Short mmCIF file of C-alpha atoms in Angstrom, two decimals:
data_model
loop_
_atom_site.label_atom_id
_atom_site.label_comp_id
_atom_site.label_asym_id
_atom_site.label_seq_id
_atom_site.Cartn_x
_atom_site.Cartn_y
_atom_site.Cartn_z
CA UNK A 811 2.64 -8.74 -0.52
CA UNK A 812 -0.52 -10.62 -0.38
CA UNK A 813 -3.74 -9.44 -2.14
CA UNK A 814 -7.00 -10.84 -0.20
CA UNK A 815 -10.44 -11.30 -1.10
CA UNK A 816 -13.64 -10.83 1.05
CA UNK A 817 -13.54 -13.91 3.08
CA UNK A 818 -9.58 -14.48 2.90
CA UNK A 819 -7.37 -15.61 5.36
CA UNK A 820 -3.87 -14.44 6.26
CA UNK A 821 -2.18 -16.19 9.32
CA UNK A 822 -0.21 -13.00 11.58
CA UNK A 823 3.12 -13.69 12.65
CA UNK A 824 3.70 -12.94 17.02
CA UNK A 825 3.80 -9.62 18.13
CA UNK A 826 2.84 -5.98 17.26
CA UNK A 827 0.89 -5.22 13.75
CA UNK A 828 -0.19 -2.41 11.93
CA UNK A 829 -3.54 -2.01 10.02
CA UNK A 830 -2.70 1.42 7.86
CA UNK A 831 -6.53 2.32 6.38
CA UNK A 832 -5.04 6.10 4.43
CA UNK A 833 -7.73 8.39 3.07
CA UNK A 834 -10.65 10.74 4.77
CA UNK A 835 -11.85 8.13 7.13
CA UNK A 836 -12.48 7.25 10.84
CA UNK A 837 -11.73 3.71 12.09
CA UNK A 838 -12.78 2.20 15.05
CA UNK A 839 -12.19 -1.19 17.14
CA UNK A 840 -14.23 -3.71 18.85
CA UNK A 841 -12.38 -5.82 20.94
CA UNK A 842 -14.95 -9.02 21.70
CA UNK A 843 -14.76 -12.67 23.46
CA UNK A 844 -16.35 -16.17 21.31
CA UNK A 845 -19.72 -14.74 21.97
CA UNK A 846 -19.05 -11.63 19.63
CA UNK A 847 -20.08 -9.18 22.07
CA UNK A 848 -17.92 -6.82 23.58
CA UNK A 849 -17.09 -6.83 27.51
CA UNK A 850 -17.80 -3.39 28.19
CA UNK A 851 -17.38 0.22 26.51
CA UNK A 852 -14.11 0.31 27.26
CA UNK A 853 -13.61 -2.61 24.32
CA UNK A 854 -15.24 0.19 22.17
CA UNK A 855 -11.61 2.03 20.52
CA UNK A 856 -12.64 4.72 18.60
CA UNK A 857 -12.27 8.54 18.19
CA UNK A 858 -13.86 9.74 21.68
CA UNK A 859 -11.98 6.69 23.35
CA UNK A 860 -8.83 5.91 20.91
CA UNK A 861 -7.14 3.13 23.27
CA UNK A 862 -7.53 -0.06 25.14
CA UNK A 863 -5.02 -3.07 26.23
CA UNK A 864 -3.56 -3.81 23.14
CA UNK A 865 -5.16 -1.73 20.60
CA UNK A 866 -4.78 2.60 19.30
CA UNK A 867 -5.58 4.59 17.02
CA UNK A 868 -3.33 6.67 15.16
CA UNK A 869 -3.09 8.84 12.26
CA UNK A 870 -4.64 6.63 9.50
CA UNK A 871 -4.66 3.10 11.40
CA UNK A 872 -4.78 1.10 13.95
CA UNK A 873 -1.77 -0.22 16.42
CA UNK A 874 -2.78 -3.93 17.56
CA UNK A 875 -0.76 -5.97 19.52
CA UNK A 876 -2.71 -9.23 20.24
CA UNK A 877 -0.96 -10.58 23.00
CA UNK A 878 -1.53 -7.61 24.87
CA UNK A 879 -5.34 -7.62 24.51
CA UNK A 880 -7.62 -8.09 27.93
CA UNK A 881 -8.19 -11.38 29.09
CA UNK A 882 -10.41 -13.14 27.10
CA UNK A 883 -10.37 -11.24 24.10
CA UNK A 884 -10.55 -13.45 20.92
CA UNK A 885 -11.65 -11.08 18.12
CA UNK A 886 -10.89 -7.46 17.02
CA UNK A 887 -13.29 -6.15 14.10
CA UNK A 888 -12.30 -3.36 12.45
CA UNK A 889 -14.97 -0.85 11.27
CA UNK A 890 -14.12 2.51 8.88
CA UNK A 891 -16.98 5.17 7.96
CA UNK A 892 -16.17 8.84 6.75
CA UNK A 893 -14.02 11.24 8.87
CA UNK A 894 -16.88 13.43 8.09
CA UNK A 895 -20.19 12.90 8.68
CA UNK A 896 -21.75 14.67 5.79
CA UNK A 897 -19.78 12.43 3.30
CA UNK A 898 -21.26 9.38 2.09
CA UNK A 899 -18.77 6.58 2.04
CA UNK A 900 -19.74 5.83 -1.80
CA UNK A 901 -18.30 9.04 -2.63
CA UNK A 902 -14.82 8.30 -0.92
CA UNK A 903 -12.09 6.64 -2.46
CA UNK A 904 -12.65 3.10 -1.35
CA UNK A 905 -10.76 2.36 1.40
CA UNK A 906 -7.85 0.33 1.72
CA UNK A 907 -6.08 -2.15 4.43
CA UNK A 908 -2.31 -2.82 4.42
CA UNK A 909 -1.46 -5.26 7.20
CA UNK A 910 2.23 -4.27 7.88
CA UNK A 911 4.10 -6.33 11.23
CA UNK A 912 6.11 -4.74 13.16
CA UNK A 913 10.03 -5.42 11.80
CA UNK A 914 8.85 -7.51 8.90
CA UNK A 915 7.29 -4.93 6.45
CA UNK A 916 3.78 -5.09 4.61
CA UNK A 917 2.16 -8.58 4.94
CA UNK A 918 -1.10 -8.26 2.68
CA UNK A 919 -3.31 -5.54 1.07
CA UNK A 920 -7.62 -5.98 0.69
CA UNK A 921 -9.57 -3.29 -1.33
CA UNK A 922 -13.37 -4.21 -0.43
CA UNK A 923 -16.20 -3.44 -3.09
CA UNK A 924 -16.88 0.04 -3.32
CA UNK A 925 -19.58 0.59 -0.59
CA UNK A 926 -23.31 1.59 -1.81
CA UNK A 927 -25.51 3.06 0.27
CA UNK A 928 -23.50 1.60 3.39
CA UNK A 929 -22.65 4.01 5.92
CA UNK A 930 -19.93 1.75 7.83
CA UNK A 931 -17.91 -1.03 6.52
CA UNK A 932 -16.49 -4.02 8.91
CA UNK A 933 -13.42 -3.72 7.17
CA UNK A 934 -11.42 -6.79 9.02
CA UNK A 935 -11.04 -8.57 11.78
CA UNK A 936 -8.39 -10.06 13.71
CA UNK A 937 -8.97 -13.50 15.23
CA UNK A 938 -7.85 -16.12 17.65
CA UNK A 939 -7.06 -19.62 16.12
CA UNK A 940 -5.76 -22.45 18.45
CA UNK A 941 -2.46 -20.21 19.82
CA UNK A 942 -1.99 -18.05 16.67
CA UNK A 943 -3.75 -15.12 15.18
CA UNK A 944 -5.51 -14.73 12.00
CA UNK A 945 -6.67 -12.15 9.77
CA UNK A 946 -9.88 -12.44 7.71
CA UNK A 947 -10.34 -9.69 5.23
CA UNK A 948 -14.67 -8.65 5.88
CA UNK A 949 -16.02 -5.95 3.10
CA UNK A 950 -19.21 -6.20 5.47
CA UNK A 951 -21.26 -2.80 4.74
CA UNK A 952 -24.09 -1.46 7.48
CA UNK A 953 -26.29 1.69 6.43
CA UNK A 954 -27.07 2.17 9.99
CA UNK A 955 -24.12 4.10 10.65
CA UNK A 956 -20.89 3.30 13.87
CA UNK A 957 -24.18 3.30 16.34
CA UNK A 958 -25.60 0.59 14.59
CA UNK A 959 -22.67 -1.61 14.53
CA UNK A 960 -21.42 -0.95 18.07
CA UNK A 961 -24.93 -2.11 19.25
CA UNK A 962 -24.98 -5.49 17.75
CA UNK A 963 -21.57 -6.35 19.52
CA UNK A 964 -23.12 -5.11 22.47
CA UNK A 965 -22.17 -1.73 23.30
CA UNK A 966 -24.52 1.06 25.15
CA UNK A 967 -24.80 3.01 22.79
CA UNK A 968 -27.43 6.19 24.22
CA UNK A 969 -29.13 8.35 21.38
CA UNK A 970 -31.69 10.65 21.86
CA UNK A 971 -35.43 8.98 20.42
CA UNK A 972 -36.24 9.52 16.77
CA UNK A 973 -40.05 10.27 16.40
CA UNK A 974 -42.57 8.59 14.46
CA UNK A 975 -39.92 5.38 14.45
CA UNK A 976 -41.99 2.31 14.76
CA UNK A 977 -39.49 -0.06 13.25
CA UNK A 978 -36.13 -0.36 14.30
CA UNK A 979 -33.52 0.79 12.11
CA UNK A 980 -32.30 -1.29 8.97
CA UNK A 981 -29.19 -2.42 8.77
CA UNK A 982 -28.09 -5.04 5.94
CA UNK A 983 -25.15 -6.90 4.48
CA UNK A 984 -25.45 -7.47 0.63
CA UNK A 985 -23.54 -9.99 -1.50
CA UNK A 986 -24.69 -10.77 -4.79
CA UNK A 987 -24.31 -12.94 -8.20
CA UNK A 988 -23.37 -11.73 -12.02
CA UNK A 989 -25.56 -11.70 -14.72
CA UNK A 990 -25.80 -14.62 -16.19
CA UNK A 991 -28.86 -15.78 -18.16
CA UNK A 992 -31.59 -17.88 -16.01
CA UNK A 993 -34.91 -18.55 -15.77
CA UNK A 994 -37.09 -21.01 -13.64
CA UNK A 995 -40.89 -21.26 -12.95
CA UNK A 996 -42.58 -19.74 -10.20
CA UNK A 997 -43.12 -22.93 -8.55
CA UNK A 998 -42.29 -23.47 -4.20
CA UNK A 999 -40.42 -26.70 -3.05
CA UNK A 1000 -42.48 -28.30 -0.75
CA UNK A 1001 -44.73 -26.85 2.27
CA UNK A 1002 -43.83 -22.90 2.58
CA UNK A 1003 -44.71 -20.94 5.48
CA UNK A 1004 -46.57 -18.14 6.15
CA UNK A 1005 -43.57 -15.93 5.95
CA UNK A 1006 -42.29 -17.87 2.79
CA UNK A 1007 -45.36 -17.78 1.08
CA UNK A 1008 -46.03 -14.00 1.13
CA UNK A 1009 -42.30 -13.33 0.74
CA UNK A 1010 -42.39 -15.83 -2.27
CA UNK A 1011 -45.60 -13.77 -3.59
CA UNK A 1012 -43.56 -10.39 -3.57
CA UNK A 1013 -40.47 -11.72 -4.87
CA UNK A 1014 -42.62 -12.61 -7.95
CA UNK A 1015 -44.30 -9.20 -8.44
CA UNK A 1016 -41.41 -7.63 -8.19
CA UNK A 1017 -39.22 -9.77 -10.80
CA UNK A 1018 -42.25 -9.84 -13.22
CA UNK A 1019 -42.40 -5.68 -13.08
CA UNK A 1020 -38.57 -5.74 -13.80
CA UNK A 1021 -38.96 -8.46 -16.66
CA UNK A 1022 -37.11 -11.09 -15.16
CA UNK A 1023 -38.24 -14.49 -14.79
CA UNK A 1024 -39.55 -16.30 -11.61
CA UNK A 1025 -37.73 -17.94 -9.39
CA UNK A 1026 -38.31 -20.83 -7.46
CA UNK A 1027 -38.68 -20.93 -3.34
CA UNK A 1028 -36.15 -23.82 -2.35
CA UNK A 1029 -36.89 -25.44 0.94
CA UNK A 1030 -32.80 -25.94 1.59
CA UNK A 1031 -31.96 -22.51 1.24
CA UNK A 1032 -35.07 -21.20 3.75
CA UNK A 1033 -33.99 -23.89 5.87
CA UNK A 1034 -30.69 -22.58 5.57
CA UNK A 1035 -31.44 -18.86 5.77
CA UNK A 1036 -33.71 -19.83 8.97
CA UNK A 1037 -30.87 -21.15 10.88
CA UNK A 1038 -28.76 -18.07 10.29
CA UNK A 1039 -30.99 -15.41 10.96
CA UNK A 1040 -31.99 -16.94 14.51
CA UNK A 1041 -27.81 -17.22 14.87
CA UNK A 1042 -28.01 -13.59 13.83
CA UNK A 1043 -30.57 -12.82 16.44
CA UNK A 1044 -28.98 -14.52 19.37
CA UNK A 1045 -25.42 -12.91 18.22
CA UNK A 1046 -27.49 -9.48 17.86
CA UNK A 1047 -25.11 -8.60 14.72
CA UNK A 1048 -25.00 -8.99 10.69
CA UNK A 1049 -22.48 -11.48 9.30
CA UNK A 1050 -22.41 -14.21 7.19
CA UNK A 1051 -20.41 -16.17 9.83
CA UNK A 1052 -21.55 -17.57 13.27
CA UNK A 1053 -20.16 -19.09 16.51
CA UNK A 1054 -17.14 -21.68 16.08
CA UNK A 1055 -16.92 -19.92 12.54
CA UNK A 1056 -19.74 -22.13 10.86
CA UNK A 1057 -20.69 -19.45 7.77
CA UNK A 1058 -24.43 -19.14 6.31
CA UNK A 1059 -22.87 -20.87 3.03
CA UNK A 1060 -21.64 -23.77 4.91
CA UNK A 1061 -25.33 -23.68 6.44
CA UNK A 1062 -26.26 -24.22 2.60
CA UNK A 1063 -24.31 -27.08 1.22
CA UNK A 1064 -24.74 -29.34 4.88
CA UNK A 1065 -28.22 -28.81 3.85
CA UNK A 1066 -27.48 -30.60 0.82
CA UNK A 1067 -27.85 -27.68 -1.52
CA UNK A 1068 -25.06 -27.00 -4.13
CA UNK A 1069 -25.21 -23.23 -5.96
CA UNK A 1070 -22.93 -21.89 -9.02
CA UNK A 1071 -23.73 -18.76 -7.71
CA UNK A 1072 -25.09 -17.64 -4.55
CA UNK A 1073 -26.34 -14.26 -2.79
CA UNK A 1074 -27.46 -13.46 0.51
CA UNK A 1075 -29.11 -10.42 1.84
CA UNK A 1076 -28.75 -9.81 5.83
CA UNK A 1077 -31.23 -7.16 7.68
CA UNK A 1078 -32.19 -5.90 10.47
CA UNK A 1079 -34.95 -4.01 11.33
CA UNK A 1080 -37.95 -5.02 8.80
CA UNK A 1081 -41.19 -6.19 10.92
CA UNK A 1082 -42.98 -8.05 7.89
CA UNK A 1083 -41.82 -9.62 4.46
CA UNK A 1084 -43.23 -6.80 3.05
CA UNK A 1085 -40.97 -4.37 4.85
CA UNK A 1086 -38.26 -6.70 4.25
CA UNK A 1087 -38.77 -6.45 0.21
CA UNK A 1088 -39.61 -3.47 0.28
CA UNK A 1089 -35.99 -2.68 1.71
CA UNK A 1090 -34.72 -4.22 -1.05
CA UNK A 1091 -35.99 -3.04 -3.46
CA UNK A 1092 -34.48 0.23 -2.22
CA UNK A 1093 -31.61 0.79 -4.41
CA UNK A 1094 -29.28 -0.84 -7.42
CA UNK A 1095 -26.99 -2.33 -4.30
CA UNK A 1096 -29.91 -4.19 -2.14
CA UNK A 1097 -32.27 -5.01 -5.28
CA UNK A 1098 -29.16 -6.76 -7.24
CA UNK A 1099 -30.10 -10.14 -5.86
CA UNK A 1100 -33.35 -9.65 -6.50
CA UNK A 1101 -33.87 -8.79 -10.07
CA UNK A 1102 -30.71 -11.27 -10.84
CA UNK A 1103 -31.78 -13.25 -13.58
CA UNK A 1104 -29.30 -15.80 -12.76
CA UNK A 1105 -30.41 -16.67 -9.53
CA UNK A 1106 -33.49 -18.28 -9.53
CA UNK A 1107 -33.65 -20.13 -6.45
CA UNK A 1108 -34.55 -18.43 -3.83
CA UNK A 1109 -34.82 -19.12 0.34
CA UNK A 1110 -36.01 -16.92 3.23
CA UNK A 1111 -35.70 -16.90 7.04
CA UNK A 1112 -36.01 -14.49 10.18
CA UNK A 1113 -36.14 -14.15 13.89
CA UNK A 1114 -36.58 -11.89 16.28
CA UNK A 1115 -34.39 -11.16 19.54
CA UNK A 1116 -36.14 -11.25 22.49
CA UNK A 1117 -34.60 -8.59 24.14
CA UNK A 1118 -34.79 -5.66 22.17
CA UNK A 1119 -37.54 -6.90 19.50
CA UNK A 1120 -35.32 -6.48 16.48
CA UNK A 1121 -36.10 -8.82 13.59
CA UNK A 1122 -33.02 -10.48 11.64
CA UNK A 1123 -33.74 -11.65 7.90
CA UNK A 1124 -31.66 -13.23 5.68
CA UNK A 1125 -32.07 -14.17 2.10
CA UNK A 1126 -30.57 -16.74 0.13
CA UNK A 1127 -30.60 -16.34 -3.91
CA UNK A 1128 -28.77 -18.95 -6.30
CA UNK A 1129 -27.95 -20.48 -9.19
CA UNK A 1130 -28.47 -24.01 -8.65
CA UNK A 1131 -25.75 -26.19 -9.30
CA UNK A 1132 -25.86 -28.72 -12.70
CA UNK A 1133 -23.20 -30.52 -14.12
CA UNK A 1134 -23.28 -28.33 -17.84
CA UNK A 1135 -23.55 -25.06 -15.19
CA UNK A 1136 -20.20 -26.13 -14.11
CA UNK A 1137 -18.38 -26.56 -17.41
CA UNK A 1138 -20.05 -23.33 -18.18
CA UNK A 1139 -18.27 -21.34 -15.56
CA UNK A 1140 -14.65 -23.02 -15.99
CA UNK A 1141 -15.31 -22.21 -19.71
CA UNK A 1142 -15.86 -18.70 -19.00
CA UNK A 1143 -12.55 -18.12 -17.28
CA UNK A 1144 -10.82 -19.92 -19.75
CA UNK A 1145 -11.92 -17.62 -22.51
CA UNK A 1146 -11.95 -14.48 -19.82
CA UNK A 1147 -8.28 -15.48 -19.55
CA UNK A 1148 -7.35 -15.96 -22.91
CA UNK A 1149 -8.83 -12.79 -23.68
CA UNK A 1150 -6.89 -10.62 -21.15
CA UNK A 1151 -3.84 -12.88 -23.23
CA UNK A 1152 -5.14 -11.80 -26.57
CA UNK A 1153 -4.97 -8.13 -25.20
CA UNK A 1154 -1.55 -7.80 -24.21
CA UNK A 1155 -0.92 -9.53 -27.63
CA UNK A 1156 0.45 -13.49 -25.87
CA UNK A 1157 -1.04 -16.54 -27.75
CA UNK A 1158 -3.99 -18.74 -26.10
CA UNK A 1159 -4.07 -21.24 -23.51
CA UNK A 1160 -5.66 -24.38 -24.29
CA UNK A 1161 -8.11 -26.14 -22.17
CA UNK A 1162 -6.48 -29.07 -20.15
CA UNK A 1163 -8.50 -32.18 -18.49
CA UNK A 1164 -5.91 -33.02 -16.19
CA UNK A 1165 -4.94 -29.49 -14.50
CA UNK A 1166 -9.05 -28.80 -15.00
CA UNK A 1167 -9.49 -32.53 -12.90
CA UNK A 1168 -6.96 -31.19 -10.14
CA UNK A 1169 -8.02 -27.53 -10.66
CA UNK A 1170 -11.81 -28.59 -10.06
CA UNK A 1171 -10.70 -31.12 -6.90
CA UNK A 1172 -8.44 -28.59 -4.82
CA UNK A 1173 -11.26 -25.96 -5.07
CA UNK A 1174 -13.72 -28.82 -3.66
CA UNK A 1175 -11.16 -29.63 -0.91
CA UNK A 1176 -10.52 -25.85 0.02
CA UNK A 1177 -14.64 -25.23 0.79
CA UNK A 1178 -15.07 -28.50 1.91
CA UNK A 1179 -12.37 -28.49 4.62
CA UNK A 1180 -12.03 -24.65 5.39
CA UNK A 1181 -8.90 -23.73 3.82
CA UNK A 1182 -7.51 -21.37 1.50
CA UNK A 1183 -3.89 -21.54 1.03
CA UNK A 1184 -1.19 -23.03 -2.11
CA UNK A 1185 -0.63 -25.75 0.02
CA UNK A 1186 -3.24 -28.47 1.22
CA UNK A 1187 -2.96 -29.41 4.92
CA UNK A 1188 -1.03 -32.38 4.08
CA UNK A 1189 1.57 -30.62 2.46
CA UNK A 1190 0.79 -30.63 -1.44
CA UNK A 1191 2.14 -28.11 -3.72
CA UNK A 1192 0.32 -27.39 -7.02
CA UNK A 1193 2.74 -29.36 -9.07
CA UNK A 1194 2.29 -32.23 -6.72
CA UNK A 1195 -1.58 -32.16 -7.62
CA UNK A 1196 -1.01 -31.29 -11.08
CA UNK A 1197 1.24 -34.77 -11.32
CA UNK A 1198 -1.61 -36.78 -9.35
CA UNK A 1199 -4.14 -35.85 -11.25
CA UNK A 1200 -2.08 -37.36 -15.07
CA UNK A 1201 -0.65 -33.96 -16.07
CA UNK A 1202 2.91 -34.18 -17.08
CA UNK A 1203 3.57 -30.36 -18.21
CA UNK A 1204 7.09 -28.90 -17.82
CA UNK A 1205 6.19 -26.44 -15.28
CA UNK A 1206 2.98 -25.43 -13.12
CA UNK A 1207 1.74 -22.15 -11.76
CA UNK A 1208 -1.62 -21.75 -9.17
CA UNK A 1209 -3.97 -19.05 -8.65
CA UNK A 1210 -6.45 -19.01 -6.02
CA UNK A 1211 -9.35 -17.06 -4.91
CA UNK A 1212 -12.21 -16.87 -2.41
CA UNK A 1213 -15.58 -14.97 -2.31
CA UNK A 1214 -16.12 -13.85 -5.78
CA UNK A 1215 -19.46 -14.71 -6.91
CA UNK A 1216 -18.48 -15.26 -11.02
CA UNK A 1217 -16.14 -16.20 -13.18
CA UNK A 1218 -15.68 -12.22 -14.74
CA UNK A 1219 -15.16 -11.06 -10.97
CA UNK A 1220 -12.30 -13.60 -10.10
CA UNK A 1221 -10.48 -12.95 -13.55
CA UNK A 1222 -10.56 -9.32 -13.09
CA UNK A 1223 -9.46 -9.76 -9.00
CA UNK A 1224 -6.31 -12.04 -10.54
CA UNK A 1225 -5.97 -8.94 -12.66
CA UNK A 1226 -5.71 -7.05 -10.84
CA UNK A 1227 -3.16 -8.54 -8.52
CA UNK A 1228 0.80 -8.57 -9.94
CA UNK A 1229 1.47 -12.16 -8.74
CA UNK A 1230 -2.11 -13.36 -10.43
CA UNK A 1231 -2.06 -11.27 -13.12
CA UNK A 1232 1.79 -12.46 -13.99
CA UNK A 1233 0.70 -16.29 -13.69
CA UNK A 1234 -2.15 -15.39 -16.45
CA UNK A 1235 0.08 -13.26 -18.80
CA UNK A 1236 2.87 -15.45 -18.86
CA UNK A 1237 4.41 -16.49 -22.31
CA UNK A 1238 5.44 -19.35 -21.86
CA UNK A 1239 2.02 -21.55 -20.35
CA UNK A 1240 0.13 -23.03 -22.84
CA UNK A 1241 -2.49 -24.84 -21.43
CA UNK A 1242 -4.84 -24.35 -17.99
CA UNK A 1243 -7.82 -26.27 -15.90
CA UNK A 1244 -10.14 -24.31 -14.02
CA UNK A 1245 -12.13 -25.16 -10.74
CA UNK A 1246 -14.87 -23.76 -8.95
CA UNK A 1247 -16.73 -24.71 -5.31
CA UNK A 1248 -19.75 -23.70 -3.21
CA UNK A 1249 -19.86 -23.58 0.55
CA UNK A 1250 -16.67 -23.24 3.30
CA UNK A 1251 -16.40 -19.73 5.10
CA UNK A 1252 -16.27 -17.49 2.01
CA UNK A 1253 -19.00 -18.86 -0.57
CA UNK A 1254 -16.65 -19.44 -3.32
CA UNK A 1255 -13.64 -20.62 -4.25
CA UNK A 1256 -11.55 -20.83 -7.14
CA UNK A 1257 -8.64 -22.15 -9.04
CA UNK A 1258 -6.55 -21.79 -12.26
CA UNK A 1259 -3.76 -23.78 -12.85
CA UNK A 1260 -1.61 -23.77 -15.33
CA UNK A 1261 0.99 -26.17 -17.09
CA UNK A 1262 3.97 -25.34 -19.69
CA UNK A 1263 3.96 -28.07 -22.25
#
């Protein structure tokens, strides 16, 4: 069974499938066309309304059959948030998706980041590609609870008025870095805006109260973060990805910008960039991106939607990409490896410029091209790259990965997965390359692969 990662992709074989969430939880389903919105409330599946064409609830999951779906359908997200509403989700286990097909047994298992202050989580979704169906595994959190999420894919949703509510309601995605050691000037990259300016001038304040360096406004990234949050706006949703699949980090590298590590916050709901820091500097979750030593570039970007006035931000934060960076992070899951080898008492690896060569190029190809599989859309196998590349070991194993944002992450996600985890605790390699890449639909993608002398 497959293990994914926020971002990863599982193709679905035809027919029925079931997406088994256990635990104290409600799921729902939207059910929406390429625009992302929904058709009507009857593409709104959840407790008060558990069935449409092709899609129920039952006891702890969801039933989808995709061909059966209403005409025109090309997207089902699923959403989970606490079976009661007094619970925070933080303080539930954190909830798991087994994609099981009907007659075939379990295809895949993803286990998203335990949520923070999040209130929903767009656990999945289930997508059209040419005449097949896809899965991408989401992690997406939203602190504006179900009636948050089922308005930005379009449904009614009637509440009764809040008082004393100027602003709308916040809602917010966050995905951040490690912390690694970084440090930059306060300087900004060419002519900032209004809006960058001030947002540049609070970003400061707040990373000099915390003790952390500066960072630097980069004109890429706002022009980046710009282009998203008016995509956001005209979608009326949070998500990294927008229509025809083109994802904020793709945004970032056609801008020409390259990032070791990268973070993005997506809101809602904040009139000013005031507001907007303010927001983040809310809580360990939303601040993390902010007082990230490591990332000390920084872009900023918003819109508003014209027909209901709510303003979409997003902010980029990286680590600017350098050629020593890059040795620095293959380096560090080399020795992150080695260690988890030294633990369970198996000798080192050694570091290998030929499977480090193909290692680094197959992670370039995957986020270049929009792929993430063992096999390249021409066909080659590891070993095949491996030999191309001048590596003449014995044998070869792979590991892959998408959407972890450093090298510590990724090892402990391989750990923490039996197929990974055997590949990097196997006797008998001696010697790995390591690869990492920027950009493509998940931010980040990675590669070990290992040879046997």
């Amino acid at each position: 069974m497959r293990e994914l990662v926020p971002g990863g992709n599982l193709p679905l074989p035809d027919g029925a499938l079931s997406l088994q969430v256990p635990g104290p939880f409600d799921l729902s389903v939207l059910i929406t066309g390429d625009d992302g919105k929904v058709s009507g409330d009857a593409d709104f599946v959840f407790y008060n309304q558990p069935s449409a064409p092709g899609a129920r609830l039952r006891a702890g999951g969801v039933s989808l059959d995709p061909g059966r779906l209403r005409a025109g359908a090309s997207r089902v997200t699923v959403t989970v948030s606490p079976a009661d509403p007094g619970t925070a989700l933080s303080g539930l286990p954190v909830p798991a998706l087994t994609v099981v097909a009907d007659g075939a047994g379990p295809l895949a298992r993803f286990t998203p980041a335990r949520p923070a202050h999040e209130t929903v989580l767009l656990l999945a979704e289930v997508y059209r590609r040419g005449a097949g169906w896809k899965l991408r595994a989401l992690g997406q959190g939203y602190a504006d609870g179900l009636a948050g999420v089922a308005r930005d894919f379009g449904v009614d949703v009637a509440e009764e008025p809040a008082p004393e509510r100027p602003a709308g309601p916040v809602r917010s995605t966050v995905r951040a870095g490690g912390a690694a050691s970084g440090g930059a000037t306060g300087a900004v990259r060419g002519e900032a805006s209004g809006t960058e300016a001030e947002f540049a001038a609070l970003v400061r304040s707040a990373r000099r109260a915390a003790g952390v360096a500066p960072m630097v406004l980069e004109r890429r990234l706002s022009a980046a973060a710009q282009a998203h949050a008016e995509v956001m706006a005209r979608q009326r949703r949070l998500g990294t990805d927008g229509p025809g699949g083109v994802s904020v980090y793709q945004r970032i590298t056609a801008a020409g910008y390259r990032y070791l590590q990268i973070g993005e916050q997506l809101v809602s709901g904040p009139r000013t960039p005031r507001e907007f820091v303010d927001y983040c500097l809310t809580g360990d979750a939303t601040r993390g991106p902010l007082h990230d030593p490591a990332l000390t570039e920084a872009g900023v970007g918003h819109a508003v939607d014209a027909r209901s006035g709510d303003v979409y931000w997003t902010a980029l934060w990286a680590r600017p990409f350098t050629g020593d960076g890059l040795l620095g992070v293959t380096a560090e899951v080399l020795a992150l490896t080695n260690a988890e080898r030294a633990a369970a008492g198996l000798r080192p690896v050694a570091g290998d410029v030929h499977l480090g060569r193909a290692a680094q190029a197959y992670s370039a190809d995957m986020a270049a091209r929009a792929f993430y599989s063992h096999t390249s859309p021409e066909g080659s196998a590891p070993w095949d790259r491996a030999a191309a590349a001048g590596a003449a070991h014995r044998g070869i194993g792979e590991n892959i990965a998408c959407g972890q944002r450093t090298a510590r992450e990724v090892v402990r996600d391989w750990m923490d997965s039996p197929g990974h985890r055997a590949n990097i605790l196997k006797p008998d390699f001696t010697h790995l390359g390591a690869g990492f890449a920027g950009g493509g639909p998940a931010g980040t993608y990675w590669t070990q692969l290992f040879g046997l002398a």
